PDB file of C-alpha atoms in Angstrom:
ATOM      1  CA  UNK A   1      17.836 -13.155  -4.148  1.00  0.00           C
ATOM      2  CA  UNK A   2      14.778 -12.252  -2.121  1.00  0.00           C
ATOM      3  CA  UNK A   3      12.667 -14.772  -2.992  1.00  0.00           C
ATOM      4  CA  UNK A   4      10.474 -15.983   0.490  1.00  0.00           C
ATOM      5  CA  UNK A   5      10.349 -12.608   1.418  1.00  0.00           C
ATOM      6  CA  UNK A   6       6.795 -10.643   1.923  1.00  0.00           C
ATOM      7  CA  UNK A   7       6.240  -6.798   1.452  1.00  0.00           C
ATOM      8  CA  UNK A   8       3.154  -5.184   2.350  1.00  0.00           C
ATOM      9  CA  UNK A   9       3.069  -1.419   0.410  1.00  0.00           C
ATOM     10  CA  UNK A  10       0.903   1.476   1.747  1.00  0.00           C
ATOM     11  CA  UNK A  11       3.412   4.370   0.522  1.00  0.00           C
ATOM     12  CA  UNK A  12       1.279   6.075  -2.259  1.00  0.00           C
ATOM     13  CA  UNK A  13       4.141   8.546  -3.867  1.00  0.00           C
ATOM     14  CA  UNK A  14       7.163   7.970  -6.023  1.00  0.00           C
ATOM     15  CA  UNK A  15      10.319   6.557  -3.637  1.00  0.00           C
ATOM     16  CA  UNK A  16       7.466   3.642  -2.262  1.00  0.00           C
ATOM     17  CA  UNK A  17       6.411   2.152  -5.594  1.00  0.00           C
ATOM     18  CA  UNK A  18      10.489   2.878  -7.244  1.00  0.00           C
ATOM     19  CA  UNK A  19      11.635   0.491  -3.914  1.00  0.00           C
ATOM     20  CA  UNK A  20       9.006  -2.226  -4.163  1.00  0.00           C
ATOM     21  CA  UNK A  21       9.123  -2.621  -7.838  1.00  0.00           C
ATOM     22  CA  UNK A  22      13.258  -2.772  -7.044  1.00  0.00           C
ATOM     23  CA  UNK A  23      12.660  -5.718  -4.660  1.00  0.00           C
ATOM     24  CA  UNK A  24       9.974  -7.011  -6.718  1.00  0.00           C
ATOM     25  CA  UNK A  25      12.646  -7.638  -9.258  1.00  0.00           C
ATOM     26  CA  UNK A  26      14.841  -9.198  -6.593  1.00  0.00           C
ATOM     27  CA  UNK A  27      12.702 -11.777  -6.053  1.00  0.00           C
ATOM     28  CA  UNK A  28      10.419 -10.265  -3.578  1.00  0.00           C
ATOM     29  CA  UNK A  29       6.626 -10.830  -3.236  1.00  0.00           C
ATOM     30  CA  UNK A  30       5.174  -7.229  -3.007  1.00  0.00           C
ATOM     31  CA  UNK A  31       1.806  -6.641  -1.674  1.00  0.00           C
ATOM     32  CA  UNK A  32       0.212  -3.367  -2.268  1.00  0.00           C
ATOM     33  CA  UNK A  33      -2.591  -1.831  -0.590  1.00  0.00           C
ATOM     34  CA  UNK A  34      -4.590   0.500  -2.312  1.00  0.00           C
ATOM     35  CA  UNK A  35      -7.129   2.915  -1.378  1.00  0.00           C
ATOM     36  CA  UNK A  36     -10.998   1.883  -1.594  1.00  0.00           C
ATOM     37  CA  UNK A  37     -12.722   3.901  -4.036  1.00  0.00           C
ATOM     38  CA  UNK A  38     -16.724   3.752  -4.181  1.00  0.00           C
ATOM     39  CA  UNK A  39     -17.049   5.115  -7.473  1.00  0.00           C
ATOM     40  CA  UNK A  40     -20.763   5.060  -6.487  1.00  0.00           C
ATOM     41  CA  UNK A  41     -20.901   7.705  -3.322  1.00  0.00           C
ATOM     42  CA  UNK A  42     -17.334   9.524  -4.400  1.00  0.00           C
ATOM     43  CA  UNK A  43     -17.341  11.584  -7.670  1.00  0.00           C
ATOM     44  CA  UNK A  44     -13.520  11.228  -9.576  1.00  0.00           C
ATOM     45  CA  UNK A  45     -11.991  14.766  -9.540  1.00  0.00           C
ATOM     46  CA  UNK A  46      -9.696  16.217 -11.937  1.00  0.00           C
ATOM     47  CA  UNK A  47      -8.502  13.954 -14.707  1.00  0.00           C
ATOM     48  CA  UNK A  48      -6.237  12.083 -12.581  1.00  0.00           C
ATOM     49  CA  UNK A  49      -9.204   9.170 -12.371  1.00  0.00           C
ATOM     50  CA  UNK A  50      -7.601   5.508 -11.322  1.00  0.00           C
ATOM     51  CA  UNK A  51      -8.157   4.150 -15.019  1.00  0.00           C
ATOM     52  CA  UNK A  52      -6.420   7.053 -16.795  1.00  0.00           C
ATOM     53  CA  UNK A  53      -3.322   6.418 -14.250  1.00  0.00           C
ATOM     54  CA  UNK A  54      -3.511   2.606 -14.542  1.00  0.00           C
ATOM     55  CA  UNK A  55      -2.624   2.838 -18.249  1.00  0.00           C
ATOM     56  CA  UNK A  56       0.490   5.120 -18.038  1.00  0.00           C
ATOM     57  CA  UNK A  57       3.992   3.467 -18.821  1.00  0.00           C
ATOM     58  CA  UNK A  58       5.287   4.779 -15.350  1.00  0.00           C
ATOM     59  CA  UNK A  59       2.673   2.915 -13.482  1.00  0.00           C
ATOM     60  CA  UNK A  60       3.038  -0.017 -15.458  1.00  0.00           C
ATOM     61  CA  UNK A  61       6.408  -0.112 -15.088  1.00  0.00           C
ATOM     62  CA  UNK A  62       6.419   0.813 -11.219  1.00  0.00           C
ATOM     63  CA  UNK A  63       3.456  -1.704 -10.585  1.00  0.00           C
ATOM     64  CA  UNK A  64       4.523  -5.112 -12.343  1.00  0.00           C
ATOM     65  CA  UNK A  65       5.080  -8.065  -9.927  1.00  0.00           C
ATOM     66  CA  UNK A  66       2.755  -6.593  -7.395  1.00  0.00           C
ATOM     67  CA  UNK A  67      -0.579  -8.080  -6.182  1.00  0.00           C
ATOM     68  CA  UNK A  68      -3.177  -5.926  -4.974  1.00  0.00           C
ATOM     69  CA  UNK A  69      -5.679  -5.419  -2.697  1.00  0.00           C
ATOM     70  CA  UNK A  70      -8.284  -2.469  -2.193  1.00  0.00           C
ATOM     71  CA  UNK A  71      -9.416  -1.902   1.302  1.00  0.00           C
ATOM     72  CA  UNK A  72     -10.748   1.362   3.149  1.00  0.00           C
ATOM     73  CA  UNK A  73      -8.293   1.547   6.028  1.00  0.00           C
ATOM     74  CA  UNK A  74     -10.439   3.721   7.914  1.00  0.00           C
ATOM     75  CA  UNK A  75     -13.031   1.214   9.003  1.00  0.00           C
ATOM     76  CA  UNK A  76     -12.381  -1.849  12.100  1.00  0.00           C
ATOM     77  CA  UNK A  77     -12.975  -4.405   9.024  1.00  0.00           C
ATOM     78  CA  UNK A  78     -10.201  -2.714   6.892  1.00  0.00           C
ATOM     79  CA  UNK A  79      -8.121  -1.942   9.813  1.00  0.00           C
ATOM     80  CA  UNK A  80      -8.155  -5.596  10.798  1.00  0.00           C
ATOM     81  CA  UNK A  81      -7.299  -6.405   7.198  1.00  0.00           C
ATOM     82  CA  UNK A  82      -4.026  -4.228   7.100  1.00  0.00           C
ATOM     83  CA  UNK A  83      -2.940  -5.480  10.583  1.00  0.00           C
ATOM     84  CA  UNK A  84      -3.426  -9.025   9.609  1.00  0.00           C
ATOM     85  CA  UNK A  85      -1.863  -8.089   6.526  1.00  0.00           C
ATOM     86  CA  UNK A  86       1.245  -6.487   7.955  1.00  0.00           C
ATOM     87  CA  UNK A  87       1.496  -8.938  10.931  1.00  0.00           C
ATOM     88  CA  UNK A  88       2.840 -11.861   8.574  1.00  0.00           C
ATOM     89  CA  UNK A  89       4.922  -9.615   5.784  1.00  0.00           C
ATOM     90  CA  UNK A  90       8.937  -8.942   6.130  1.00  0.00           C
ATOM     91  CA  UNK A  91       8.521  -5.695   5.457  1.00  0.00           C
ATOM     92  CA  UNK A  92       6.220  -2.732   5.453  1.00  0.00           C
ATOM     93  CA  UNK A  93       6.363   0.204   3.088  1.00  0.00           C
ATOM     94  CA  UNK A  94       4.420   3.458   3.874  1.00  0.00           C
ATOM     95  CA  UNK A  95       4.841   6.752   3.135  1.00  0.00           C
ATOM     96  CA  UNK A  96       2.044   8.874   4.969  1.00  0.00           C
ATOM     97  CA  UNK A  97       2.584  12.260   6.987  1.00  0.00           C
ATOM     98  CA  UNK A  98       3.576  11.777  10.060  1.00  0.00           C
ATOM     99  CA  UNK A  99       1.033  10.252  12.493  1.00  0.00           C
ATOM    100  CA  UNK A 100      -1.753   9.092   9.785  1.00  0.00           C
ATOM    101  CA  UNK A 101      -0.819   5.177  10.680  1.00  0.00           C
ATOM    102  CA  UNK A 102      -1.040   6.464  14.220  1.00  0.00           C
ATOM    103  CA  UNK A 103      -4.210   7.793  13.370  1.00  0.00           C
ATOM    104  CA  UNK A 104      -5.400   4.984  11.461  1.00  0.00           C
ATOM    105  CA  UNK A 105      -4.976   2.524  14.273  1.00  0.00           C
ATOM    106  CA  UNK A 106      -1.712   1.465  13.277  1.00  0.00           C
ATOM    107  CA  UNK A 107       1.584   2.334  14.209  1.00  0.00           C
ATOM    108  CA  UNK A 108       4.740   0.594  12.784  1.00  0.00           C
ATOM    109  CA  UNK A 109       7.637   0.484  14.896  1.00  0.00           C
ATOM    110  CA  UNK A 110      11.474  -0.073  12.904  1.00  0.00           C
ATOM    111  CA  UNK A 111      11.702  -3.551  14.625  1.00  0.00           C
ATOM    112  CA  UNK A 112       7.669  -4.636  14.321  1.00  0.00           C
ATOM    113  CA  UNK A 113       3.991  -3.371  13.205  1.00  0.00           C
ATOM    114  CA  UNK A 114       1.940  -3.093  16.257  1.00  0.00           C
ATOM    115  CA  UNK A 115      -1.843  -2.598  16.943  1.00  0.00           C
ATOM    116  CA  UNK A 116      -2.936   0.339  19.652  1.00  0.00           C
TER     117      UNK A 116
END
């Protein structure tokens, strides 16, 4: 049903990864962005480490039919990435606060996904 159309997901909490997997199962190509994490210069906190969540049936589940990509969003390289990224999907998911695209260089409009 939705086959030929691109998402690109930054949402990070429950409703973003429940709608992509949805149109994921439609047909959908889904395209999540994840955060960069240099397990070398950023110690894991609390037992919520990415491989203990990576194994869980909900993420599984939530996950399947998605591609990934890692990229630090708050440097010009991953910035560029995200834009280029967004600039040729159908849809983008996020699910920040208020203003943290904005902040991040990146503002998404309801009609397109603009750079500053």
């Amino acid at each position: 049903m939705l086959t030929g159309v691109t998402i690109v997901d930054f949402s990070r909490h429950l409703p973003g990864p429940i709608c992509t997997m949805r149109l994921s199962d439609l047909g959908a190509e889904v395209i999540e962005v994840e955060p960069f994490h240099d397990k070398a210069h950023s110690p894991l906190t609390g037992p919520s480490y990415p491989e203990a969540r990576e194994t869980g049936a909900f993420y599984l589940r939530s996950h399947c039919n998605h591609r990934s990509i890692s990229m630090n969003l708050r440097t010009n390289e991953g910035k560029a990435l995200a834009f280029a990224l967004a600039r040729q999907a159908d849809v983008v998911v996020e699910s920040y606060r208020p203003g943290v695209m904005r902040h991040l260089g990146l503002r998404c409009t309801l009609w397109s996904f603009i750079a500053p």
